mmCIF file of C-alpha atoms in Angstrom:
data_model
loop_
_atom_site.group_PDB
_atom_site.id
_atom_site.type_symbol
_atom_site.label_atom_id
_atom_site.label_comp_id
_atom_site.label_asym_id
_atom_site.label_seq_id
_atom_site.Cartn_x
_atom_site.Cartn_y
_atom_site.Cartn_z
ATOM 1 C CA MET A 1 0.000 0.000 0.000
ATOM 2 C CA THR A 2 1.469 3.301 -1.083
ATOM 3 C CA GLN A 3 1.266 6.324 1.184
ATOM 4 C CA ARG A 4 1.493 9.900 0.128
ATOM 5 C CA LYS A 5 3.662 12.383 1.918
ATOM 6 C CA GLY A 6 1.842 14.054 4.882
ATOM 7 C CA GLU A 7 -0.895 11.439 4.963
ATOM 8 C CA LYS A 8 -1.559 9.579 8.281
ATOM 9 C CA THR A 9 -1.068 5.837 8.447
ATOM 10 C CA THR A 10 -4.358 3.985 8.757
ATOM 11 C CA ILE A 11 -4.820 0.436 9.935
ATOM 12 C CA SER A 12 -7.893 -1.552 9.105
ATOM 13 C CA ILE A 13 -9.845 -3.316 11.801
ATOM 14 C CA GLN A 14 -8.733 -6.644 10.373
ATOM 15 C CA GLU A 15 -5.087 -5.656 10.628
ATOM 16 C CA HIS A 16 -5.635 -4.359 14.165
ATOM 17 C CA MET A 17 -7.228 -7.598 15.363
ATOM 18 C CA ALA A 18 -4.400 -9.582 13.782
ATOM 19 C CA ILE A 19 -1.726 -7.859 15.895
ATOM 20 C CA ASP A 20 -0.582 -10.022 18.808
ATOM 21 C CA VAL A 21 -1.077 -7.776 21.883
ATOM 22 C CA CYS A 22 -1.210 -10.507 24.490
ATOM 23 C CA PRO A 23 1.024 -9.347 27.405
ATOM 24 C CA GLY A 24 1.404 -12.783 28.905
ATOM 25 C CA PRO A 25 0.535 -13.587 32.550
ATOM 26 C CA ILE A 26 -1.082 -10.620 34.273
ATOM 27 C CA GLN A 27 1.101 -9.350 37.140
ATOM 28 C CA PRO A 28 -0.412 -7.588 40.172
ATOM 29 C CA ILE A 29 -0.064 -3.825 39.996
ATOM 30 C CA LYS A 30 1.752 -2.350 42.981
ATOM 31 C CA GLN A 31 0.233 0.509 44.936
ATOM 32 C CA ILE A 32 2.287 3.656 45.108
ATOM 33 C CA SER A 33 2.095 3.452 48.928
ATOM 34 C CA ASP A 34 4.212 0.296 48.711
ATOM 35 C CA TYR A 35 7.120 2.408 47.479
ATOM 36 C CA PHE A 36 6.511 5.241 49.963
ATOM 37 C CA PRO A 37 5.798 3.606 53.350
ATOM 38 C CA ARG A 38 4.167 5.767 56.031
ATOM 39 C CA TYR A 39 5.636 6.019 59.490
ATOM 40 C CA PRO A 40 3.745 6.782 62.746
ATOM 41 C CA ARG A 41 4.030 10.354 63.977
ATOM 42 C CA GLY A 42 7.007 10.979 66.158
ATOM 43 C CA LEU A 43 9.305 8.358 64.565
ATOM 44 C CA PRO A 44 12.235 9.444 62.304
ATOM 45 C CA PRO A 45 11.700 8.532 58.630
ATOM 46 C CA THR A 46 14.703 6.240 58.461
ATOM 47 C CA ALA A 47 14.810 3.512 55.847
ATOM 48 C CA PRO A 48 13.791 0.096 57.181
ATOM 49 C CA PRO A 49 16.114 -2.871 56.847
ATOM 50 C CA ALA A 50 14.082 -4.286 53.970
ATOM 51 C CA LEU A 51 14.670 -1.131 51.930
ATOM 52 C CA SER A 52 18.407 -1.381 52.568
ATOM 53 C CA ARG A 53 18.208 -4.945 51.385
ATOM 54 C CA ALA A 54 16.549 -3.725 48.205
ATOM 55 C CA GLY A 55 19.403 -1.294 47.713
ATOM 56 C CA SER A 56 21.926 -4.076 48.198
ATOM 57 C CA LEU A 57 20.015 -6.199 45.746
ATOM 58 C CA ARG A 58 20.190 -3.402 43.211
ATOM 59 C CA SER A 59 23.917 -2.915 43.712
ATOM 60 C CA THR A 60 24.537 -6.663 43.531
ATOM 61 C CA SER A 61 22.589 -7.060 40.343
ATOM 62 C CA THR A 62 24.354 -4.025 38.856
ATOM 63 C CA SER A 63 27.765 -5.425 39.696
ATOM 64 C CA GLN A 64 26.765 -8.763 38.236
ATOM 65 C CA LYS A 65 25.780 -7.067 35.021
ATOM 66 C CA SER A 66 29.101 -5.287 34.732
ATOM 67 C CA GLU A 67 31.334 -8.164 35.800
ATOM 68 C CA GLY A 68 29.613 -11.338 34.598
ATOM 69 C CA PRO A 69 27.165 -12.429 31.983
ATOM 70 C CA ALA A 70 23.880 -10.616 31.642
ATOM 71 C CA ALA A 71 21.675 -11.281 34.672
ATOM 72 C CA ASP A 72 18.148 -12.463 34.277
ATOM 73 C CA PRO A 73 15.945 -9.300 34.462
ATOM 74 C CA LYS A 74 13.003 -11.383 35.613
ATOM 75 C CA GLN A 75 15.031 -12.584 38.584
ATOM 76 C CA ASP A 76 15.898 -8.966 39.450
ATOM 77 C CA GLU A 77 12.217 -8.038 39.344
ATOM 78 C CA ASP A 78 11.360 -10.901 41.698
ATOM 79 C CA ASP A 79 14.071 -9.790 44.117
ATOM 80 C CA LEU A 80 12.801 -6.221 44.055
ATOM 81 C CA ASP A 81 9.223 -7.403 44.510
ATOM 82 C CA GLN A 82 10.275 -9.409 47.539
ATOM 83 C CA ALA A 83 12.188 -6.450 48.972
ATOM 84 C CA PHE A 84 9.347 -3.962 48.488
ATOM 85 C CA GLY A 85 6.870 -6.529 49.704
ATOM 86 C CA ALA A 86 8.851 -6.781 52.945
ATOM 87 C CA THR A 87 8.913 -2.995 53.154
ATOM 88 C CA ALA A 88 5.136 -2.817 52.787
ATOM 89 C CA LEU A 89 4.753 -5.515 55.435
ATOM 90 C CA VAL A 90 6.889 -3.528 57.880
ATOM 91 C CA ALA A 91 4.885 -0.374 57.127
ATOM 92 C CA SER A 92 1.563 -2.163 57.666
ATOM 93 C CA LYS A 93 2.773 -3.494 61.019
ATOM 94 C CA LYS A 94 3.797 0.007 62.028
ATOM 95 C CA GLU A 95 0.337 1.332 61.148
ATOM 96 C CA GLU A 96 -1.413 -1.306 63.235
ATOM 97 C CA GLU A 97 0.369 -0.167 66.410
ATOM 98 C CA PRO A 98 -1.197 2.617 68.554
ATOM 99 C CA ASP A 99 -0.047 6.068 67.537
ATOM 100 C CA VAL A 100 2.974 7.230 69.501
ATOM 101 C CA GLU A 101 1.350 10.534 70.423
ATOM 102 C CA GLY A 102 -2.093 8.977 70.889
ATOM 103 C CA TYR A 103 -3.746 10.594 67.893
ATOM 104 C CA ASP A 104 -6.812 8.896 66.478
ATOM 105 C CA SER A 105 -6.741 6.406 69.312
ATOM 106 C CA ASP A 106 -9.337 3.689 69.223
ATOM 107 C CA ASP A 107 -11.412 2.204 72.022
ATOM 108 C CA SER A 108 -8.534 0.054 73.232
ATOM 109 C CA THR A 109 -6.294 3.064 73.855
ATOM 110 C CA THR A 110 -5.982 4.047 77.486
ATOM 111 C CA LEU A 111 -7.537 7.357 78.449
ATOM 112 C CA GLY A 112 -5.189 7.990 81.372
ATOM 113 C CA THR A 113 -5.255 7.638 85.171
ATOM 114 C CA LEU A 114 -6.486 10.037 87.849
ATOM 115 C CA ASP A 115 -5.157 10.338 91.399
ATOM 116 C CA PHE A 116 -7.537 11.809 93.979
ATOM 117 C CA SER A 117 -8.688 11.432 97.593
ATOM 118 C CA LEU A 118 -12.074 11.687 99.323
ATOM 119 C CA LEU A 119 -12.947 12.600 102.907
ATOM 120 C CA TYR A 120 -16.427 12.641 104.460
ATOM 121 C CA ASP A 121 -16.539 15.127 107.351
ATOM 122 C CA GLN A 122 -19.531 13.757 109.222
ATOM 123 C CA GLU A 123 -19.658 16.469 111.876
ATOM 124 C CA ASN A 124 -19.807 19.309 109.332
ATOM 125 C CA ASN A 125 -21.771 17.388 106.683
ATOM 126 C CA ALA A 126 -19.099 18.016 104.066
ATOM 127 C CA LEU A 127 -17.489 15.868 101.384
ATOM 128 C CA HIS A 128 -13.951 17.002 100.534
ATOM 129 C CA CYS A 129 -12.665 15.907 97.114
ATOM 130 C CA THR A 130 -8.962 16.526 96.533
ATOM 131 C CA ILE A 131 -7.967 16.222 92.867
ATOM 132 C CA ASN A 132 -4.238 15.580 92.841
ATOM 133 C CA LYS A 133 -3.040 14.769 89.322
ATOM 134 C CA ALA A 134 -3.609 12.814 86.132
ATOM 135 C CA LYS A 135 -1.137 10.814 84.078
ATOM 136 C CA GLY A 136 -1.048 9.786 80.424
ATOM 137 C CA LEU A 137 -4.226 11.559 79.324
ATOM 138 C CA LYS A 138 -5.469 11.028 75.794
ATOM 139 C CA PRO A 139 -4.394 13.916 73.501
ATOM 140 C CA MET A 140 -7.390 15.911 72.263
ATOM 141 C CA ASP A 141 -5.776 18.853 70.441
ATOM 142 C CA HIS A 142 -3.867 19.049 67.152
ATOM 143 C CA ASN A 143 -0.598 19.726 68.965
ATOM 144 C CA GLY A 144 -0.766 16.297 70.609
ATOM 145 C CA LEU A 145 -1.680 17.762 74.019
ATOM 146 C CA SER A 146 -4.828 18.715 75.959
ATOM 147 C CA ASP A 147 -6.161 21.514 78.175
ATOM 148 C CA PRO A 148 -7.624 19.325 80.942
ATOM 149 C CA TYR A 149 -9.900 20.117 83.854
ATOM 150 C CA VAL A 150 -11.931 17.941 86.239
ATOM 151 C CA LYS A 151 -15.611 18.274 87.052
ATOM 152 C CA LEU A 152 -17.660 16.530 89.734
ATOM 153 C CA HIS A 153 -21.312 15.471 89.863
ATOM 154 C CA LEU A 154 -23.340 13.658 92.486
ATOM 155 C CA LEU A 155 -25.587 10.914 91.135
ATOM 156 C CA PRO A 156 -28.509 10.499 91.022
ATOM 157 C CA GLY A 157 -29.646 14.046 90.419
ATOM 158 C CA ALA A 158 -26.708 15.258 88.333
ATOM 159 C CA SER A 159 -27.310 18.850 87.280
ATOM 160 C CA LYS A 160 -25.651 22.248 87.269
ATOM 161 C CA ALA A 161 -26.757 22.553 90.880
ATOM 162 C CA ASN A 162 -24.242 20.004 92.136
ATOM 163 C CA LYS A 163 -21.447 20.457 89.601
ATOM 164 C CA LEU A 164 -17.995 21.451 90.833
ATOM 165 C CA ARG A 165 -14.884 21.855 88.686
ATOM 166 C CA THR A 166 -11.187 22.526 88.929
ATOM 167 C CA LYS A 167 -9.157 25.127 87.076
ATOM 168 C CA THR A 168 -7.949 24.343 83.543
ATOM 169 C CA LEU A 169 -4.295 23.493 82.933
ATOM 170 C CA ARG A 170 -2.929 24.247 79.459
ATOM 171 C CA ASN A 171 -0.992 22.030 77.049
ATOM 172 C CA THR A 172 -0.313 18.975 79.177
ATOM 173 C CA LEU A 173 -1.098 15.270 79.344
ATOM 174 C CA ASN A 174 0.138 14.982 82.932
ATOM 175 C CA PRO A 175 -1.636 17.794 84.823
ATOM 176 C CA VAL A 176 -1.123 18.433 88.543
ATOM 177 C CA TRP A 177 -4.055 20.279 90.130
ATOM 178 C CA SER A 178 -3.670 19.681 93.898
ATOM 179 C CA GLU A 179 -7.094 21.286 94.285
ATOM 180 C CA THR A 180 -9.792 20.510 96.870
ATOM 181 C CA LEU A 181 -13.483 20.802 95.958
ATOM 182 C CA THR A 182 -16.071 20.555 98.736
ATOM 183 C CA TYR A 183 -19.721 19.537 98.741
ATOM 184 C CA TYR A 184 -21.626 20.972 101.691
ATOM 185 C CA GLY A 185 -24.828 19.571 103.118
ATOM 186 C CA ILE A 186 -23.934 15.906 102.613
ATOM 187 C CA THR A 187 -25.952 13.718 104.962
ATOM 188 C CA ASP A 188 -25.549 10.116 106.091
ATOM 189 C CA GLU A 189 -28.451 9.276 103.806
ATOM 190 C CA ASP A 190 -26.539 10.738 100.848
ATOM 191 C CA MET A 191 -23.508 8.645 101.725
ATOM 192 C CA VAL A 192 -25.583 5.495 101.377
ATOM 193 C CA ARG A 193 -27.359 6.222 98.094
ATOM 194 C CA LYS A 194 -25.127 8.683 96.216
ATOM 195 C CA THR A 195 -22.318 8.096 93.736
ATOM 196 C CA LEU A 196 -19.614 10.628 92.906
ATOM 197 C CA ARG A 197 -18.929 10.991 89.203
ATOM 198 C CA ILE A 198 -15.493 12.435 88.367
ATOM 199 C CA SER A 199 -14.963 13.453 84.738
ATOM 200 C CA VAL A 200 -11.840 14.716 82.995
ATOM 201 C CA CYS A 201 -12.480 17.013 80.033
ATOM 202 C CA ASP A 202 -10.517 19.050 77.512
ATOM 203 C CA GLU A 203 -11.381 22.737 77.323
ATOM 204 C CA ASP A 204 -11.725 24.316 73.873
ATOM 205 C CA LYS A 205 -12.109 28.054 73.356
ATOM 206 C CA PHE A 206 -13.876 27.920 70.025
ATOM 207 C CA ARG A 207 -15.670 24.569 70.223
ATOM 208 C CA HIS A 208 -17.538 22.489 72.750
ATOM 209 C CA ASN A 209 -15.374 21.052 75.496
ATOM 210 C CA GLU A 210 -14.421 17.431 74.816
ATOM 211 C CA PHE A 211 -14.883 14.508 77.174
ATOM 212 C CA ILE A 212 -11.715 12.480 77.906
ATOM 213 C CA GLY A 213 -12.754 9.931 80.548
ATOM 214 C CA GLU A 214 -14.483 9.408 83.887
ATOM 215 C CA THR A 215 -14.566 7.303 87.028
ATOM 216 C CA ARG A 216 -17.368 6.770 89.578
ATOM 217 C CA ILE A 217 -17.116 6.153 93.309
ATOM 218 C CA PRO A 218 -20.114 4.992 95.405
ATOM 219 C CA LEU A 219 -19.969 7.100 98.550
ATOM 220 C CA LYS A 220 -20.865 4.091 100.692
ATOM 221 C CA LYS A 221 -17.264 2.943 100.185
ATOM 222 C CA LEU A 222 -16.076 5.820 102.383
ATOM 223 C CA LYS A 223 -15.800 5.677 106.153
ATOM 224 C CA PRO A 224 -16.664 8.823 108.120
ATOM 225 C CA ASN A 225 -13.715 11.083 108.944
ATOM 226 C CA GLN A 226 -11.201 8.841 107.135
ATOM 227 C CA THR A 227 -9.382 9.963 103.996
ATOM 228 C CA LYS A 228 -9.332 7.394 101.204
ATOM 229 C CA ASN A 229 -6.882 7.651 98.297
ATOM 230 C CA PHE A 230 -7.664 6.506 94.759
ATOM 231 C CA SER A 231 -5.650 6.003 91.571
ATOM 232 C CA ASN A 232 -8.218 4.993 88.959
ATOM 233 C CA CYS A 233 -7.998 4.376 85.234
ATOM 234 C CA LEU A 234 -10.391 6.589 83.321
ATOM 235 C CA GLU A 235 -13.224 4.937 81.426
ATOM 236 C CA LYS A 236 -15.401 5.882 78.493
ATOM 237 C CA GLN A 237 -18.516 7.885 79.274
ATOM 238 C CA LEU A 238 -21.132 5.732 80.957
ATOM 239 C CA PRO A 239 -24.867 6.325 80.498
ATOM 240 C CA ILE A 240 -26.752 8.114 83.270
ATOM 241 C CA ASP A 241 -29.964 6.492 84.439
ATOM 242 C CA LYS A 242 -32.695 8.975 83.568
ATOM 243 C CA THR A 243 -35.548 6.794 84.735
ATOM 244 C CA ASP A 244 -35.650 8.643 88.063
ATOM 245 C CA ASP A 245 -38.682 10.805 88.650
ATOM 246 C CA LYS A 246 -37.858 14.271 87.364
ATOM 247 C CA SER A 247 -39.716 15.751 90.322
ATOM 248 C CA LEU A 248 -36.772 14.601 92.438
ATOM 249 C CA GLU A 249 -34.239 16.597 90.464
ATOM 250 C CA GLU A 250 -31.917 18.207 92.947
ATOM 251 C CA ARG A 251 -31.633 21.998 92.899
ATOM 252 C CA GLY A 252 -29.217 22.550 95.773
ATOM 253 C CA ARG A 253 -29.023 22.206 99.574
ATOM 254 C CA ILE A 254 -30.367 24.283 102.448
ATOM 255 C CA MET A 255 -29.449 24.294 106.138
ATOM 256 C CA ILE A 256 -32.437 24.818 108.444
ATOM 257 C CA SER A 257 -32.587 25.031 112.233
ATOM 258 C CA LEU A 258 -35.701 24.205 114.303
ATOM 259 C CA LYS A 259 -36.393 24.944 117.957
ATOM 260 C CA TYR A 260 -39.583 24.979 119.942
ATOM 261 C CA SER A 261 -39.340 27.688 122.613
ATOM 262 C CA SER A 262 -41.290 26.824 125.761
ATOM 263 C CA GLN A 263 -40.730 30.331 127.084
ATOM 264 C CA LYS A 264 -42.172 32.060 124.016
ATOM 265 C CA CYS A 265 -44.639 29.269 123.187
ATOM 266 C CA GLY A 266 -43.683 29.121 119.562
ATOM 267 C CA LEU A 267 -41.543 27.582 116.849
ATOM 268 C CA VAL A 268 -38.284 29.283 115.859
ATOM 269 C CA VAL A 269 -37.245 28.534 112.270
ATOM 270 C CA GLY A 270 -33.720 29.468 111.248
ATOM 271 C CA ILE A 271 -32.619 29.821 107.607
ATOM 272 C CA ILE A 272 -28.867 29.530 107.883
ATOM 273 C CA ARG A 273 -27.426 29.019 104.416
ATOM 274 C CA CYS A 274 -27.771 27.337 101.027
ATOM 275 C CA ALA A 275 -25.185 25.498 98.949
ATOM 276 C CA HIS A 276 -24.820 24.525 95.287
ATOM 277 C CA LEU A 277 -28.034 26.220 94.173
ATOM 278 C CA ALA A 278 -29.152 25.868 90.568
ATOM 279 C CA ALA A 279 -28.090 28.812 88.394
ATOM 280 C CA MET A 280 -31.151 30.625 87.063
ATOM 281 C CA ASP A 281 -29.576 33.694 85.429
ATOM 282 C CA ALA A 282 -27.621 34.016 82.193
ATOM 283 C CA ASN A 283 -24.466 34.967 84.112
ATOM 284 C CA GLY A 284 -24.356 31.509 85.695
ATOM 285 C CA PHE A 285 -25.557 32.690 89.109
ATOM 286 C CA SER A 286 -28.789 33.419 90.963
ATOM 287 C CA ASP A 287 -30.094 36.150 93.271
ATOM 288 C CA PRO A 288 -31.620 33.844 95.897
ATOM 289 C CA TYR A 289 -33.961 34.437 98.811
ATOM 290 C CA VAL A 290 -36.000 32.042 100.967
ATOM 291 C CA LYS A 291 -39.684 31.944 101.915
ATOM 292 C CA THR A 292 -41.248 29.874 104.701
ATOM 293 C CA TYR A 293 -44.847 28.830 105.360
ATOM 294 C CA LEU A 294 -46.384 26.897 108.255
ATOM 295 C CA LYS A 295 -49.371 25.049 106.821
ATOM 296 C CA PRO A 296 -52.272 24.679 106.972
ATOM 297 C CA ASP A 297 -52.442 28.461 107.086
ATOM 298 C CA GLU A 298 -56.059 29.553 107.067
ATOM 299 C CA ASN A 299 -55.328 33.241 107.692
ATOM 300 C CA LYS A 300 -52.457 33.470 105.180
ATOM 301 C CA LYS A 301 -50.235 35.045 107.819
ATOM 302 C CA SER A 302 -47.451 32.477 108.113
ATOM 303 C CA LYS A 303 -45.340 33.736 105.223
ATOM 304 C CA HIS A 304 -41.810 34.937 106.047
ATOM 305 C CA LYS A 305 -39.109 36.002 103.634
ATOM 306 C CA THR A 306 -35.335 36.477 103.903
ATOM 307 C CA ALA A 307 -33.272 39.195 102.284
ATOM 308 C CA VAL A 308 -32.059 38.728 98.696
ATOM 309 C CA LYS A 309 -28.420 37.728 98.228
ATOM 310 C CA LYS A 310 -27.009 38.954 94.932
ATOM 311 C CA LYS A 311 -25.120 36.869 92.395
ATOM 312 C CA THR A 312 -24.344 33.737 94.397
ATOM 313 C CA LEU A 313 -25.108 30.028 94.469
ATOM 314 C CA ASN A 314 -23.930 29.621 98.069
ATOM 315 C CA PRO A 315 -25.740 32.345 100.050
ATOM 316 C CA GLU A 316 -25.563 32.786 103.825
ATOM 317 C CA PHE A 317 -28.721 34.208 105.431
ATOM 318 C CA ASN A 318 -28.538 33.527 109.186
ATOM 319 C CA GLU A 319 -32.106 34.737 109.701
ATOM 320 C CA GLU A 320 -34.727 33.429 112.160
ATOM 321 C CA PHE A 321 -38.521 33.530 111.991
ATOM 322 C CA PHE A 322 -40.942 32.979 114.853
ATOM 323 C CA TYR A 323 -44.308 31.203 114.647
ATOM 324 C CA GLU A 324 -46.532 31.495 117.682
ATOM 325 C CA ILE A 325 -48.163 28.092 118.086
ATOM 326 C CA LYS A 326 -49.076 25.662 120.818
ATOM 327 C CA TYR A 327 -46.757 22.691 121.193
ATOM 328 C CA ALA A 328 -49.635 20.186 120.778
ATOM 329 C CA ASP A 329 -50.539 21.716 117.396
ATOM 330 C CA LEU A 330 -47.103 21.154 115.880
ATOM 331 C CA SER A 331 -47.890 17.524 115.086
ATOM 332 C CA LYS A 332 -50.596 18.776 112.706
ATOM 333 C CA LYS A 333 -48.445 21.320 110.907
ATOM 334 C CA THR A 334 -46.081 21.205 107.924
ATOM 335 C CA LEU A 335 -43.243 23.652 107.366
ATOM 336 C CA GLU A 336 -42.681 24.475 103.715
ATOM 337 C CA VAL A 337 -39.453 26.175 102.710
ATOM 338 C CA THR A 338 -38.908 27.446 99.170
ATOM 339 C CA VAL A 339 -35.927 29.145 97.520
ATOM 340 C CA TRP A 340 -36.425 31.704 94.762
ATOM 341 C CA ASP A 341 -34.329 33.690 92.301
ATOM 342 C CA TYR A 342 -35.149 37.400 92.377
ATOM 343 C CA ASP A 343 -35.635 39.060 88.971
ATOM 344 C CA ILE A 344 -36.353 42.713 88.250
ATOM 345 C CA GLY A 345 -39.219 43.407 85.891
ATOM 346 C CA LYS A 346 -40.451 39.817 85.584
ATOM 347 C CA SER A 347 -41.650 36.910 87.662
ATOM 348 C CA ASN A 348 -39.198 35.451 90.124
ATOM 349 C CA ASP A 349 -37.881 31.975 89.292
ATOM 350 C CA PHE A 350 -38.514 29.013 91.572
ATOM 351 C CA ILE A 351 -35.246 27.251 92.420
ATOM 352 C CA GLY A 352 -36.310 24.487 94.792
ATOM 353 C CA GLY A 353 -38.132 23.569 97.971
ATOM 354 C CA VAL A 354 -38.382 21.184 100.894
ATOM 355 C CA SER A 355 -41.211 20.191 103.236
ATOM 356 C CA LEU A 356 -40.774 19.256 106.920
ATOM 357 C CA GLY A 357 -43.554 17.673 108.982
ATOM 358 C CA ILE A 358 -45.451 14.529 109.793
ATOM 359 C CA ASN A 359 -46.141 13.853 106.115
ATOM 360 C CA ALA A 360 -42.461 14.034 105.167
ATOM 361 C CA ASN A 361 -40.010 11.133 105.111
ATOM 362 C CA GLY A 362 -36.345 10.401 105.595
ATOM 363 C CA GLU A 363 -34.197 13.192 107.032
ATOM 364 C CA ARG A 364 -37.072 15.693 106.771
ATOM 365 C CA LEU A 365 -39.336 13.623 109.004
ATOM 366 C CA LYS A 366 -36.501 12.858 111.428
ATOM 367 C CA HIS A 367 -35.657 16.545 111.773
ATOM 368 C CA TRP A 368 -39.258 17.398 112.614
ATOM 369 C CA PHE A 369 -39.569 14.659 115.240
ATOM 370 C CA ASP A 370 -36.236 15.596 116.812
ATOM 371 C CA CYS A 371 -37.556 19.112 117.225
ATOM 372 C CA LEU A 372 -40.733 17.850 118.913
ATOM 373 C CA LYS A 373 -38.795 15.549 121.249
ATOM 374 C CA ASN A 374 -36.207 18.160 122.279
ATOM 375 C CA LYS A 375 -37.882 21.354 123.470
ATOM 376 C CA ASP A 376 -35.723 24.484 123.738
ATOM 377 C CA LYS A 377 -32.926 22.834 121.770
ATOM 378 C CA LYS A 378 -31.858 24.165 118.393
ATOM 379 C CA ILE A 379 -31.413 21.349 115.869
ATOM 380 C CA GLU A 380 -29.686 22.085 112.568
ATOM 381 C CA ARG A 381 -29.904 19.861 109.489
ATOM 382 C CA TRP A 382 -29.059 20.018 105.821
ATOM 383 C CA HIS A 383 -31.857 19.201 103.378
ATOM 384 C CA THR A 384 -31.983 18.625 99.629
ATOM 385 C CA LEU A 385 -33.995 21.042 97.516
ATOM 386 C CA THR A 386 -36.072 19.501 94.737
ATOM 387 C CA ASN A 387 -37.704 21.146 91.755
ATOM 388 C CA GLU A 388 -41.231 20.317 92.971
ATOM 389 C CA LEU A 389 -42.924 20.742 96.301
ATOM 390 C CA PRO A 390 -46.415 19.237 96.828
ATOM 391 C CA GLY A 391 -48.968 21.785 97.890
ATOM 392 C CA SER A 392 -46.748 24.730 97.072
ATOM 393 C CA GLY A 393 -47.556 27.285 94.443
ATOM 394 C CA TYR A 394 -44.929 28.542 92.044
ATOM 395 C CA ASN A 395 -46.138 32.104 91.910
ATOM 396 C CA ASP A 396 -44.239 34.403 94.195
#
């Protein structure tokens, strides 16, 4: 077939099909990652032994080519395949190991340990929680570090009302706080049924704070007035049982004193202080005050009110109110105590309340009976505030 100058060569379909293009046995195609193995962060990118072996294989084959008869190129390819295959195997083993700095750690990676101590001061109804230090925390930030802090909750009834937290320490996986956080108003009843939840979190300025790990301690493990030390491994976040009646949500604690005065023929009610009140304002605080009623109150004259304490969740009132009543009538009465947040220009917010009397139970009933049995003796007790109080209105 003649071809003119400048004309492209054309091949018919018959000629194309007649060309033998069979490449022989199909070889597996290597991935480019096989030739560029990845190393875990923090390790120097030095060549593994297998790669050195490949280099030696290359040099050996080159010297054989120059000194002896031509080497079999297929054999060289097999040697290189074996060398790079070993390199890929080493790289894959490296990738399976936990990251050196802890990045992208999976469920099996440890979250760290926390050292702390607990002391129940029975006489003062206080639980002292000393957060000492943490070790080997999981990195949460891009720099391979964290900004950890510790927060405490009492379960059941975990809420902002009973949350305490330490200061935040920056850029560390081994923070040392040496900080003591104290819960006031802890009763023997609380020590039997409550559990302390201790969580370690990472603080972020521009995002939500991240959870690192937690540990939980049933308070019944503690002996009164004896410090107990702990060094616990942190665990993943455990679910909180929300099946409890929401009416029993805790909103803080209040210390009340009761005394029946035989000389004045009346009941003296003391509002001493509150602790860990629920925050009702946008600034994270409340402006609390306390109201008391002695019911049934047919004449609507039993209402007493304390002064307002500004911007605090732990107010001290130290105020007493007197109810003139015969001793025999006390067994028919109920003392209702409510705590409110004062707001200007709108309705005041109900924080929590407690009811003492013959229809109460637990510590509330015991406090009332102790008052009846011990005339002229002031008896002080801490009580838990709940978000509902039977028979009490929510309009101030």
